[in-house]
mmCIF file of C-alpha atoms in Angstrom:
data_model
loop_
_atom_site.group_PDB
_atom_site.id
_atom_site.type_symbol
_atom_site.label_atom_id
_atom_site.label_comp_id
_atom_site.label_asym_id
_atom_site.label_seq_id
_atom_site.Cartn_x
_atom_site.Cartn_y
_atom_site.Cartn_z
ATOM 1 C CA MET A 1 89.808 30.645 34.628
ATOM 2 C CA ARG A 2 92.921 30.275 36.638
ATOM 3 C CA MET A 3 93.460 31.052 40.312
ATOM 4 C CA VAL A 4 96.774 32.529 41.307
ATOM 5 C CA THR A 5 98.138 33.549 44.685
ATOM 6 C CA ASP A 6 99.448 37.029 45.477
ATOM 7 C CA ASP A 7 103.072 35.899 45.269
ATOM 8 C CA ALA A 8 102.647 34.258 41.848
ATOM 9 C CA GLU A 9 104.047 35.977 38.791
ATOM 10 C CA LEU A 10 101.255 37.155 36.490
ATOM 11 C CA THR A 11 101.487 36.671 32.751
ATOM 12 C CA ASP A 12 99.772 38.486 29.912
ATOM 13 C CA SER A 13 97.010 35.869 29.925
ATOM 14 C CA VAL A 14 95.459 37.432 33.041
ATOM 15 C CA VAL A 15 92.618 39.647 31.898
ATOM 16 C CA ARG A 16 90.943 40.680 35.112
ATOM 17 C CA GLU A 17 91.451 40.305 38.847
ATOM 18 C CA ILE A 18 88.449 39.320 40.946
ATOM 19 C CA GLU A 19 88.582 39.962 44.677
ATOM 20 C CA LEU A 20 86.801 37.344 46.730
ATOM 21 C CA PRO A 21 84.893 38.286 49.884
ATOM 22 C CA ARG A 22 86.401 37.420 53.242
ATOM 23 C CA ALA A 23 85.316 34.155 54.826
ATOM 24 C CA ILE A 24 82.412 34.502 57.243
ATOM 25 C CA GLU A 25 83.257 33.524 60.774
ATOM 26 C CA LYS A 26 81.323 30.673 62.309
ATOM 27 C CA PRO A 27 79.114 31.547 65.301
ATOM 28 C CA GLU A 28 80.482 30.569 68.707
ATOM 29 C CA ASN A 29 77.394 28.476 69.537
ATOM 30 C CA PRO A 30 76.180 27.040 66.237
ATOM 31 C CA GLY A 31 73.454 24.998 67.971
ATOM 32 C CA GLU A 32 71.614 28.128 69.118
ATOM 33 C CA SER A 33 70.776 29.429 65.652
ATOM 34 C CA GLY A 34 69.613 25.973 64.570
ATOM 35 C CA SER A 35 67.383 25.547 67.594
ATOM 36 C CA ARG A 36 65.273 28.536 66.513
ATOM 37 C CA GLY A 37 64.671 26.809 63.192
ATOM 38 C CA LEU A 38 63.730 23.578 64.943
ATOM 39 C CA ASP A 39 61.317 25.454 67.212
ATOM 40 C CA ALA A 40 59.681 27.112 64.207
ATOM 41 C CA ALA A 41 59.408 23.785 62.399
ATOM 42 C CA SER A 42 57.852 22.115 65.443
ATOM 43 C CA GLU A 43 55.350 24.933 65.825
ATOM 44 C CA ALA A 44 54.421 24.781 62.133
ATOM 45 C CA ARG A 45 54.003 21.006 62.342
ATOM 46 C CA GLU A 46 51.688 21.362 65.357
ATOM 47 C CA ARG A 47 49.595 24.058 63.650
ATOM 48 C CA GLY A 48 49.330 21.854 60.563
ATOM 49 C CA ARG A 49 48.230 18.906 62.672
ATOM 50 C CA GLU A 50 45.563 21.036 64.403
ATOM 51 C CA PHE A 51 44.337 22.318 61.040
ATOM 52 C CA GLY A 52 44.111 18.793 59.639
ATOM 53 C CA GLU A 53 42.173 17.569 62.668
ATOM 54 C CA SER A 54 39.809 20.550 62.426
ATOM 55 C CA MET A 55 39.120 19.908 58.726
ATOM 56 C CA SER A 56 38.608 16.210 59.400
ATOM 57 C CA GLU A 57 36.025 17.015 62.087
ATOM 58 C CA LYS A 58 34.190 19.434 59.756
ATOM 59 C CA ALA A 59 34.089 16.784 57.020
ATOM 60 C CA ARG A 60 32.748 14.230 59.503
ATOM 61 C CA GLN A 61 30.004 16.649 60.603
ATOM 62 C CA SER A 62 29.072 17.409 56.985
ATOM 63 C CA ARG A 63 28.829 13.691 56.218
ATOM 64 C CA GLU A 64 26.517 13.192 59.201
ATOM 65 C CA LEU A 65 24.299 16.083 58.096
ATOM 66 C CA ILE A 66 24.010 14.639 54.605
ATOM 67 C CA LYS A 67 23.083 11.205 55.965
ATOM 68 C CA GLY A 68 20.248 12.723 58.016
ATOM 69 C CA LYS A 69 18.664 14.618 55.091
ATOM 70 C CA PRO A 70 15.876 12.998 53.081
ATOM 71 C CA GLU A 71 16.747 12.270 49.488
ATOM 72 C CA LEU A 72 15.646 14.738 46.861
ATOM 73 C CA PRO A 73 12.684 13.656 44.740
ATOM 74 C CA GLU A 74 13.402 12.586 41.187
ATOM 75 C CA ARG A 75 12.902 15.104 38.441
ATOM 76 C CA PRO A 76 9.805 14.608 36.312
ATOM 77 C CA GLU A 77 10.306 13.387 32.776
ATOM 78 C CA ARG A 78 10.523 15.969 30.057
ATOM 79 C CA PRO A 79 7.223 16.281 28.148
ATOM 80 C CA GLU A 80 7.050 15.614 24.428
ATOM 81 C CA LEU A 81 7.006 18.828 22.428
ATOM 82 C CA PRO A 82 4.450 19.148 19.640
ATOM 83 C CA ASP A 83 5.709 19.087 16.078
ATOM 84 C CA ALA A 84 6.313 22.555 14.723
ATOM 85 C CA PRO A 85 5.766 23.139 11.021
ATOM 86 C CA GLY A 86 8.957 23.487 9.012
ATOM 87 C CA LEU A 87 11.254 21.820 11.580
ATOM 88 C CA ASP A 88 12.736 18.420 10.863
ATOM 89 C CA ARG A 89 13.607 16.371 13.875
#
């Protein structure tokens, strides 16, 4: 690929001309568009913090409920099954 200017003489090696889009103008106050992104990021961070604190509190409450419950009784032992004819164990 070779870039040539409009005033340059083209040779036979040029296969196709590609027109590039015009440059986009910069906004007059570039800080304004960025501040919206910062506001959104701050809001998302705060919501995430609130969610984390809420989940932490729920986990703490669950732990306290489990501590207050009596332990489950142990399961009884499995009884011995009688020998069945024709089965090798």
